Coordinates of C-alpha atoms in Angstrom, one line a residue:
X1 CA 29.0 -16.7 -22.9
X2 CA 25.4 -17.6 -22.4
X3 CA 22.9 -17.0 -25.2
X4 CA 19.3 -16.1 -24.2
X5 CA 16.9 -16.6 -27.1
X6 CA 14.2 -14.1 -27.6
X7 CA 11.3 -16.6 -27.7
X8 CA 12.5 -18.3 -24.5
X9 CA 12.5 -15.0 -22.6
X10 CA 9.1 -13.9 -23.9
X11 CA 7.4 -17.2 -23.2
X12 CA 9.0 -17.3 -19.7
X13 CA 7.5 -13.9 -18.9
X14 CA 4.1 -14.9 -20.3
X15 CA 4.1 -18.1 -18.3
X16 CA 5.1 -16.3 -15.1
X17 CA 2.2 -13.8 -15.3
X18 CA -0.3 -16.5 -16.0
X19 CA 1.1 -18.5 -13.1
X20 CA 0.9 -15.7 -10.6
X21 CA -2.6 -14.8 -11.6
X22 CA -3.9 -17.9 -9.9
X23 CA -1.2 -19.2 -7.6
X24 CA -0.5 -17.3 -4.4
X25 CA 3.1 -17.7 -3.1
X26 CA 3.0 -20.6 -0.7
X27 CA 4.8 -18.6 2.0
X28 CA 2.1 -16.0 2.0
X29 CA -0.7 -18.6 2.2
X30 CA 0.9 -20.3 5.1
X31 CA 1.3 -17.1 7.0
X32 CA -2.3 -16.1 6.2
X33 CA -3.4 -19.5 7.5
X34 CA -1.5 -19.0 10.7
X35 CA -3.2 -15.6 11.1
X36 CA -6.6 -17.2 10.6
X37 CA -5.9 -19.7 13.4
X38 CA -5.0 -17.0 15.9
X39 CA -7.6 -14.4 14.9
X40 CA -10.1 -13.5 17.6
X41 CA -12.2 -10.9 15.7
X42 CA -15.2 -12.7 14.1
X43 CA -15.4 -10.2 11.2
X44 CA -11.7 -10.4 10.4
X45 CA -11.7 -14.2 10.7
X46 CA -14.6 -14.4 8.3
X47 CA -12.7 -12.1 5.8
X48 CA -9.6 -14.2 6.0
X49 CA -11.6 -17.3 5.5
X50 CA -13.0 -15.8 2.3
X51 CA -9.5 -14.9 1.0
X52 CA -8.2 -18.4 1.8
X53 CA -11.1 -20.1 0.2
X54 CA -10.8 -17.9 -2.9
X55 CA -7.1 -18.6 -3.1
X56 CA -7.7 -22.4 -3.3
X57 CA -10.5 -22.0 -5.8
X58 CA -8.3 -19.9 -8.0
X59 CA -5.4 -22.4 -7.8
X60 CA -7.8 -25.3 -8.7
X61 CA -9.7 -23.4 -11.4
X62 CA -6.6 -21.5 -12.7
X63 CA -8.5 -18.2 -12.7
X64 CA -7.4 -14.8 -11.3
X65 CA -7.1 -14.4 -7.5
X66 CA -8.3 -10.8 -7.9
X67 CA -10.3 -9.0 -10.6
X68 CA -7.5 -6.4 -10.6
X69 CA -4.9 -8.5 -12.3
X70 CA -2.4 -5.7 -11.8
X71 CA 0.1 -3.6 -13.6
X72 CA 3.0 -5.8 -14.8
X73 CA 6.3 -5.1 -12.9
X74 CA 9.5 -6.9 -13.9
X75 CA 12.8 -6.8 -12.1
X76 CA 15.7 -8.0 -14.3
X77 CA 19.3 -8.7 -13.2
X78 CA 21.2 -9.4 -16.4
X79 CA 24.6 -11.0 -16.3
X80 CA 27.3 -9.1 -18.2
X81 CA 28.4 -12.3 -20.0
X82 CA 24.9 -12.8 -21.4
X83 CA 24.3 -12.5 -25.2
X84 CA 20.8 -11.9 -26.5
X85 CA 19.7 -13.7 -29.6
X86 CA 16.9 -11.2 -30.2
X87 CA 15.6 -8.6 -32.6
X88 CA 13.4 -6.9 -30.0
X89 CA 14.6 -4.7 -27.1
X90 CA 14.4 -5.9 -23.6
X91 CA 11.4 -3.7 -23.0
X92 CA 9.7 -4.9 -26.1
X93 CA 10.3 -8.6 -25.1
X94 CA 8.8 -7.9 -21.7
X95 CA 5.8 -6.3 -23.3
X96 CA 5.3 -9.2 -25.7
X97 CA 5.4 -11.6 -22.7
X98 CA 2.8 -9.5 -20.8
X99 CA 0.6 -9.3 -24.0
X100 CA 0.5 -13.0 -24.4
X101 CA -0.2 -13.6 -20.7
X102 CA -3.0 -11.1 -20.5
X103 CA -4.7 -12.2 -23.7
X104 CA -4.4 -16.0 -23.0
X105 CA -7.7 -17.5 -24.3
X106 CA -8.1 -20.0 -21.4
X107 CA -7.4 -17.4 -18.7
X108 CA -7.9 -14.0 -20.0
X109 CA -6.7 -11.4 -17.6
X110 CA -8.1 -7.9 -17.1
X111 CA -6.3 -5.2 -19.0
X112 CA -6.0 -2.2 -16.6
X113 CA -3.2 -0.1 -18.1
X114 CA -4.3 3.2 -19.6
X115 CA -2.2 5.2 -22.2
X116 CA -2.1 9.0 -22.0
X117 CA -2.7 9.0 -18.2
X118 CA -3.2 12.8 -18.0
X119 CA -5.4 13.0 -21.1
X120 CA -7.7 10.5 -22.9
X121 CA -6.7 7.6 -20.5
X122 CA -7.2 5.1 -23.3
X123 CA -6.9 1.4 -22.4
X124 CA -4.0 -0.4 -24.1
X125 CA -6.2 -3.6 -24.2
X126 CA -3.3 -5.9 -23.4
X127 CA -1.9 -4.5 -20.1
X128 CA 1.2 -3.2 -21.8
X129 CA 3.6 -1.5 -21.4
X130 CA 5.2 -3.3 -18.4
X131 CA 7.2 -1.4 -15.8
X132 CA 10.7 -2.8 -16.1
X133 CA 13.6 -2.3 -13.7
X134 CA 16.9 -3.4 -15.3
X135 CA 20.3 -4.0 -13.7
X136 CA 23.6 -5.3 -15.2
X137 CA 25.4 -7.6 -12.8
X138 CA 28.4 -10.0 -13.0
X139 CA 27.5 -13.4 -14.4
X140 CA 26.1 -15.4 -17.3
X141 CA 22.5 -15.8 -16.6
X142 CA 19.3 -13.6 -16.3
X143 CA 17.4 -13.4 -13.0
X144 CA 13.8 -12.4 -13.4
X145 CA 11.1 -11.4 -11.0
X146 CA 7.6 -10.9 -12.4
X147 CA 5.0 -9.2 -10.1
X148 CA 1.4 -8.1 -10.7
X149 CA 0.6 -5.1 -8.5
X150 CA -3.0 -4.1 -8.0
X151 CA -4.0 -0.4 -8.1
X152 CA -5.7 -0.5 -4.7
X153 CA -2.4 -1.2 -2.9
X154 CA -0.2 0.9 -5.3
X155 CA -2.4 3.9 -4.6
X156 CA -1.5 3.7 -0.9
X157 CA 2.2 4.0 -1.5
X158 CA 3.8 6.7 0.7
X159 CA 7.0 8.7 0.6
X160 CA 8.4 11.2 3.1
X161 CA 11.7 13.0 3.4
X162 CA 12.3 12.7 7.1
X163 CA 14.9 14.7 9.0
X164 CA 17.9 12.6 10.0
X165 CA 16.9 12.8 13.6
X166 CA 13.3 11.8 13.0
X167 CA 11.9 8.4 14.0
X168 CA 11.1 6.0 11.2
X169 CA 8.9 3.9 13.5
X170 CA 6.8 7.0 14.5
X171 CA 6.4 7.9 10.8
X172 CA 5.2 4.4 9.9
X173 CA 2.8 4.2 12.8
X174 CA 1.4 7.6 12.0
X175 CA 1.1 6.9 8.3
X176 CA -0.4 3.3 8.2
X177 CA -3.8 4.4 9.6
X178 CA -4.1 7.1 6.9
X179 CA -3.8 4.4 4.3
X180 CA -7.2 3.0 5.2
X181 CA -8.1 -0.5 4.1
X182 CA -8.0 0.0 0.4
X183 CA -4.7 -1.9 0.2
X184 CA -6.6 -5.1 1.3
X185 CA -4.9 -6.1 4.6
X186 CA -3.7 -8.5 5.8
X187 CA -0.7 -8.0 3.6
X188 CA 2.9 -7.0 3.6
X189 CA 4.6 -3.6 4.1
X190 CA 7.6 -2.9 2.0
X191 CA 9.9 -0.1 3.3
X192 CA 12.8 1.5 1.6
X193 CA 15.2 3.7 3.6
X194 CA 17.9 6.0 2.2
X195 CA 19.4 6.8 -1.2
X196 CA 17.3 9.4 -2.9
X197 CA 13.5 9.7 -3.2
X198 CA 13.3 7.5 -6.3
X199 CA 15.8 5.0 -4.9
X200 CA 13.8 4.7 -1.6
X201 CA 10.6 3.9 -3.6
X202 CA 12.3 1.3 -5.7
X203 CA 13.8 -0.3 -2.6
X204 CA 10.4 -0.5 -1.0
X205 CA 8.9 -2.2 -4.1
X206 CA 11.8 -4.6 -4.4
X207 CA 11.6 -5.6 -0.7
X208 CA 8.1 -7.0 -1.3
X209 CA 9.6 -9.6 -3.6
X210 CA 11.3 -11.5 -0.7
X211 CA 9.6 -14.5 1.1
X212 CA 7.5 -14.0 4.1
X213 CA 9.9 -15.0 6.9
X214 CA 9.0 -12.9 10.0
X215 CA 8.2 -16.0 12.0
X216 CA 11.8 -17.2 11.4
X217 CA 13.1 -13.8 12.5
X218 CA 11.0 -13.8 15.6
X219 CA 12.3 -17.3 16.5
X220 CA 16.0 -16.5 16.1
X221 CA 16.0 -12.8 17.1
X222 CA 17.4 -9.7 15.3
X223 CA 21.0 -9.6 14.1
X224 CA 21.2 -6.0 13.0
X225 CA 19.3 -2.7 13.1
X226 CA 17.2 -3.4 10.0
X227 CA 16.0 -6.7 11.5
X228 CA 15.2 -4.9 14.8
X229 CA 13.1 -2.4 12.9
X230 CA 11.2 -5.2 11.1
X231 CA 10.3 -6.8 14.4
X232 CA 9.4 -3.6 16.1
X233 CA 7.2 -2.5 13.2
X234 CA 5.6 -5.9 12.8
X235 CA 4.5 -5.8 16.5
X236 CA 3.5 -2.2 16.6
X237 CA 1.6 -2.1 13.3
X238 CA -0.4 -5.1 14.3
X239 CA -1.1 -3.4 17.6
X240 CA -3.0 -0.7 15.7
X241 CA -5.9 -3.2 15.5
X242 CA -6.7 -2.3 11.9
X243 CA -7.1 -6.0 11.0
X244 CA -8.3 -7.9 7.9
X245 CA -10.1 -5.6 5.5
X246 CA -9.8 -2.8 8.1
X247 CA -12.6 -4.4 10.2
X248 CA -10.5 -4.6 13.4
X249 CA -8.5 -7.6 14.5
X250 CA -5.1 -9.0 15.5
X251 CA -3.4 -9.2 12.1
X252 CA -2.9 -6.2 9.8
X253 CA 0.5 -7.2 8.4
X254 CA 1.9 -10.7 7.8
X255 CA 5.4 -9.3 7.4
X256 CA 7.4 -6.1 7.2
X257 CA 10.2 -6.1 4.6
X258 CA 13.0 -3.4 4.6
X259 CA 15.8 -2.6 2.2
X260 CA 18.2 0.3 2.8
X261 CA 20.8 2.2 0.9
X262 CA 23.4 4.9 1.8
X263 CA 22.0 8.4 1.8
X264 CA 23.1 12.1 2.0
X265 CA 24.0 13.4 5.5
X266 CA 21.1 15.9 5.4
X267 CA 18.6 13.3 4.3
X268 CA 16.5 10.4 5.6
X269 CA 14.2 9.5 2.7
X270 CA 11.6 6.8 3.6
X271 CA 9.2 5.0 1.3
X272 CA 6.4 2.5 2.1
X273 CA 4.5 0.4 -0.3
X274 CA 2.0 -2.3 0.7
X275 CA 1.4 -5.7 -0.9
X276 CA -2.3 -6.6 -0.7
X277 CA -4.1 -9.9 -0.1
X278 CA -3.5 -10.6 -3.8
X279 CA 0.2 -10.9 -3.3
X280 CA 1.6 -12.1 -6.7
X281 CA 5.2 -12.6 -7.7
X282 CA 7.3 -15.3 -9.4
X283 CA 11.1 -15.7 -9.5
X284 CA 13.1 -17.6 -12.1
X285 CA 16.5 -17.8 -13.8
X286 CA 17.4 -18.2 -17.5
X287 CA 20.7 -19.9 -18.4
X288 CA 20.3 -20.4 -22.1
X289 CA 18.9 -23.9 -21.8
X290 CA 15.3 -22.9 -22.7
X291 CA 12.3 -21.2 -21.1
X292 CA 11.7 -21.2 -17.4
X293 CA 9.8 -24.1 -15.8
X294 CA 7.4 -23.0 -13.1
X295 CA 6.4 -25.9 -10.9
X296 CA 2.9 -25.7 -9.6
X297 CA 2.6 -25.6 -5.7
X298 CA 1.2 -28.6 -3.8
X299 CA -2.4 -27.7 -3.0
X300 CA -2.2 -30.0 0.0
X301 CA -0.1 -27.2 1.6
X302 CA -3.1 -24.8 1.5
X303 CA -4.8 -24.3 4.9
X304 CA -7.9 -26.5 5.3
X305 CA -10.3 -23.5 5.4
X306 CA -13.6 -23.5 3.4
X307 CA -15.9 -20.5 3.7
X308 CA -19.6 -20.9 2.9
X309 CA -22.4 -18.4 3.3
X310 CA -24.0 -18.6 6.8
X311 CA -27.7 -18.4 6.2
X312 CA -28.4 -18.6 9.9
X313 CA -26.5 -15.5 10.9
X314 CA -26.9 -13.5 7.7
X315 CA -30.0 -11.7 6.4
X316 CA -31.1 -12.5 2.8
X317 CA -31.9 -9.4 0.8
X318 CA -34.1 -9.3 -2.3
X319 CA -32.6 -6.6 -4.4
X320 CA -35.5 -6.6 -6.8
X321 CA -37.9 -5.5 -4.1
X322 CA -35.5 -3.4 -1.9
X323 CA -37.0 -0.2 -0.4
X324 CA -35.3 2.8 1.2
X325 CA -36.9 1.9 4.5
X326 CA -35.3 -1.5 4.5
X327 CA -31.9 0.0 3.7
X328 CA -32.3 2.5 6.5
X329 CA -33.0 -0.3 9.0
X330 CA -29.7 -2.1 8.4
X331 CA -27.2 -2.1 11.3
X332 CA -23.4 -1.6 11.4
X333 CA -21.6 -5.0 11.0
X334 CA -24.8 -6.8 9.9
X335 CA -24.0 -9.5 7.3
X336 CA -26.2 -9.7 4.3
X337 CA -26.7 -12.1 1.4
X338 CA -27.7 -10.2 -1.7
X339 CA -30.1 -11.8 -4.2
X340 CA -31.4 -10.3 -7.4
X341 CA -30.3 -7.7 -9.9
X342 CA -27.6 -5.0 -9.1
X343 CA -25.9 -2.5 -11.3
X344 CA -22.1 -1.9 -11.5
X345 CA -20.0 1.2 -12.0
X346 CA -16.7 2.7 -11.1
X347 CA -14.6 5.8 -11.8
X348 CA -15.1 6.3 -15.5
X349 CA -18.8 5.5 -15.4
X350 CA -19.4 7.9 -12.5
X351 CA -17.5 10.6 -14.3
X352 CA -19.7 10.1 -17.4
X353 CA -22.9 10.1 -15.3
X354 CA -21.9 13.3 -13.7
X355 CA -21.3 14.9 -17.1
X356 CA -24.6 13.6 -18.5
X357 CA -26.6 14.9 -15.6
X358 CA -24.9 18.3 -15.9
X359 CA -26.0 18.5 -19.5
X360 CA -29.5 17.3 -18.6
X361 CA -29.2 14.1 -20.6
X362 CA -31.0 10.8 -19.8
X363 CA -28.9 8.1 -18.3
X364 CA -28.7 4.7 -20.0
X365 CA -30.1 3.0 -16.9
X366 CA -32.6 3.9 -14.1
X367 CA -30.9 3.8 -10.7
X368 CA -34.2 4.3 -8.7
X369 CA -34.1 2.0 -5.6
X370 CA -31.1 0.2 -7.1
X371 CA -27.8 -0.9 -5.6
X372 CA -24.5 -0.2 -7.4
X373 CA -21.4 -2.4 -7.1
X374 CA -18.0 -0.8 -7.6
X375 CA -16.3 -3.4 -9.8
X376 CA -14.4 -3.9 -13.0
X377 CA -14.7 -7.6 -13.7
X378 CA -12.4 -10.0 -15.6
X379 CA -13.9 -11.2 -18.9
X380 CA -15.6 -14.6 -18.6
X381 CA -14.2 -17.8 -20.1
X382 CA -15.9 -21.1 -21.0
X383 CA -19.3 -21.2 -19.2
X384 CA -18.7 -18.4 -16.7
X385 CA -21.3 -15.6 -16.4
X386 CA -18.5 -13.2 -15.6
X387 CA -14.8 -13.6 -14.6
X388 CA -13.5 -12.8 -11.1
X389 CA -15.4 -9.7 -9.9
X390 CA -14.2 -8.5 -6.5
X391 CA -14.8 -4.9 -5.3
X392 CA -12.7 -1.9 -6.0
X393 CA -11.7 0.8 -3.5
X394 CA -14.9 2.7 -2.6
X395 CA -13.2 6.0 -1.6
X396 CA -12.5 6.8 -5.2
X397 CA -16.3 7.2 -5.7
X398 CA -16.7 9.4 -2.6
X399 CA -16.9 12.6 -4.6
X400 CA -19.8 11.2 -6.6
X401 CA -21.8 9.8 -3.7
X402 CA -23.9 12.9 -3.0
X403 CA -24.8 13.2 -6.7
X404 CA -25.7 9.6 -7.0
X405 CA -27.9 9.5 -3.9
X406 CA -29.5 12.9 -4.6
X407 CA -30.0 12.8 -8.3
X408 CA -30.3 9.2 -9.5
X409 CA -32.5 7.4 -7.0
X410 CA -29.7 5.1 -5.9
X411 CA -30.2 3.7 -2.4
X412 CA -27.1 1.7 -1.5
X413 CA -23.6 0.9 -2.7
X414 CA -21.2 -2.0 -2.5
X415 CA -17.4 -1.7 -2.5
X416 CA -14.1 -2.4 -0.8
X417 CA -12.7 -0.8 2.4
X418 CA -13.8 2.4 4.1
X419 CA -15.7 5.5 3.0
X420 CA -14.4 9.1 3.6
X421 CA -16.2 11.9 5.5
X422 CA -18.0 13.3 2.4
X423 CA -19.4 10.0 1.5
X424 CA -20.5 9.2 5.0
X425 CA -22.2 12.6 5.3
X426 CA -24.1 11.9 2.1
X427 CA -25.1 8.4 3.3
X428 CA -26.4 9.9 6.6
X429 CA -28.2 12.7 4.8
X430 CA -30.1 10.3 2.5
X431 CA -30.6 7.5 5.0
X432 CA -28.6 5.2 2.7
X433 CA -26.0 2.5 3.5
X434 CA -22.7 1.3 2.2
X435 CA -22.0 -2.4 2.0
X436 CA -18.5 -3.9 2.0
X437 CA -17.4 -7.0 0.1
X438 CA -14.1 -8.7 0.8
X439 CA -11.2 -7.5 -1.4
X440 CA -9.1 -10.5 -2.3
X441 CA -12.1 -12.9 -2.8
X442 CA -12.9 -12.0 -6.4
X443 CA -13.4 -15.6 -7.8
X444 CA -15.5 -16.5 -4.7
X445 CA -17.7 -13.4 -5.3
X446 CA -18.0 -14.2 -9.0
X447 CA -19.5 -17.6 -8.2
X448 CA -22.5 -15.7 -6.7
X449 CA -23.1 -13.9 -10.0
X450 CA -25.5 -15.9 -12.2
X451 CA -25.8 -13.6 -15.2
X452 CA -24.1 -10.5 -16.4
X453 CA -24.8 -8.1 -19.2
X454 CA -23.6 -4.6 -20.2
X455 CA -26.4 -2.1 -19.9
X456 CA -24.5 1.2 -20.4
X457 CA -21.2 2.8 -21.6
X458 CA -20.0 -0.4 -23.4
X459 CA -17.1 1.6 -24.8
X460 CA -15.6 1.7 -21.3
X461 CA -14.7 -2.0 -21.4
X462 CA -14.3 -3.3 -17.9
X463 CA -15.5 0.1 -16.6
X464 CA -18.9 -0.2 -18.3
X465 CA -22.2 -0.4 -16.4
X466 CA -23.2 -4.1 -16.0
X467 CA -26.3 -5.6 -14.6
X468 CA -25.5 -8.6 -12.4
X469 CA -28.0 -11.2 -11.2
X470 CA -26.6 -12.5 -7.9
X471 CA -27.5 -15.3 -5.5
X472 CA -26.3 -15.0 -1.9
X473 CA -23.5 -12.6 -2.5
X474 CA -21.9 -11.9 0.9
X475 CA -21.5 -8.3 2.1
X476 CA -21.3 -6.5 5.5
X477 CA -23.0 -3.3 6.4
X478 CA -20.0 -1.0 6.7
X479 CA -21.7 2.4 7.0
X480 CA -25.4 2.4 8.2
X481 CA -28.0 5.1 7.6
X482 CA -26.9 7.0 10.8
X483 CA -23.3 7.3 9.4
X484 CA -21.7 4.8 11.8
X485 CA -18.7 3.1 10.1
X486 CA -17.3 -0.2 11.1
X487 CA -14.0 0.8 9.7
X488 CA -13.9 3.4 12.5
X489 CA -15.4 1.4 15.4
X490 CA -13.7 -1.9 14.6
X491 CA -10.0 -0.8 14.7
X492 CA -10.6 1.3 17.8
X493 CA -12.1 -1.6 19.6
X494 CA -9.4 -4.0 18.6
X495 CA -6.6 -1.5 19.3
X496 CA -7.9 -1.3 22.8
X497 CA -8.2 -5.0 23.2
X498 CA -4.7 -5.7 21.8
X499 CA -3.3 -3.1 24.3
X500 CA -4.5 -5.4 27.0
X501 CA -2.9 -8.6 25.5
X502 CA 0.4 -9.2 27.4
X503 CA 2.0 -11.2 24.6
X504 CA 3.4 -10.2 21.2
X505 CA 1.0 -10.9 18.3
X506 CA 3.0 -13.3 16.2

């Protein structure tokens, strides 16, 4: 009988979450590098270059790939011959490992988990509790998978109870475009088929833990129906032309993973969960000989891609002298380099602003002729002004956009992915603009931030209002003052182009 010591398990979990915060899985990076080489869309190619550059910077600096350091998900397969030398429960040991990882002084990770989700939504401050999936299996060791899942991709999870005669392919192709770009493509689609609704969702999540191997499957051909589905969906989803960051391009998914389970004769439950550009998971086994040893990947295996700001093709913008007329003159797809002071704010800050305006109270900061960045940064370490600070999904702020533009004097916004109809209508009405920063390039973006200070709602932690002083922060005009959205025009253009390409995108 194998004995697993409490401290060995806890430390292994802590080490794994630190490890995945700054090391992409090598299979994902190689697949992304291959996508970069074949990409023909300049906007998508630039976005992938930023993600790859960010990945290498994080691996070298051992800082988070994304400011959203995720909710901790742990899959456990525990051998029935295992004995635990522990006083804590398995859930408590998992939570202690997460607590240590997320409060590590040399690489503090962002705590995003909120207690009382339907009420006070109070931050647990250490990213606990973890979401633990536990299975007893034959054997005498413990298999562990630790994954950090960002909210932007988790929010795009889909489930549908199809009729047995319905087409899974048709449902996926109809559903993926409704997910927008908030899940930060190019990534991986995990699909669960069968069982019951909750089983299908779990299968979809677990499928994402497998290596990226679609290139091997393409080379050898399908051996069963599930592999046929993977190949068909990989080709057809990429043919949608959504592309990196939803800007239009050849690669939307790097792989499609599928797990299935027997189901009721009247049922065909199907779940789909995406993994974003910040794909993060680590696998290890414990056999009683001590904590897991996670070997760092060889950085020479990273693609030789180095993104730098292009000052010849991008327009430098002085945020401290920005005028509404200048904002109204920006064109869709135009690349800008932002310089000067900008404010930040996301869900909780916008909600509080709305409540204060309704009560006639003065806001803690003046938004007149200012730009707001939708971000919740990681805390800084050592000499950093701020930790990784990539954009959050902008559509969550859509319902506040008219208020901010009409009542606060705000003239532009920076975020991730597309805007919805209500936000675009407000942007058009007020001759504003929405600027897109690349999701999955959080550490790269943070290097453009020279100073950072909290100027409002300090009690909200990472959701407080900051003032950043930035130098050459790269953004793209995603919605211009006329309401034209590159997240609409780009995918349509590339879907048409791909339809004329006679070979499979692979």
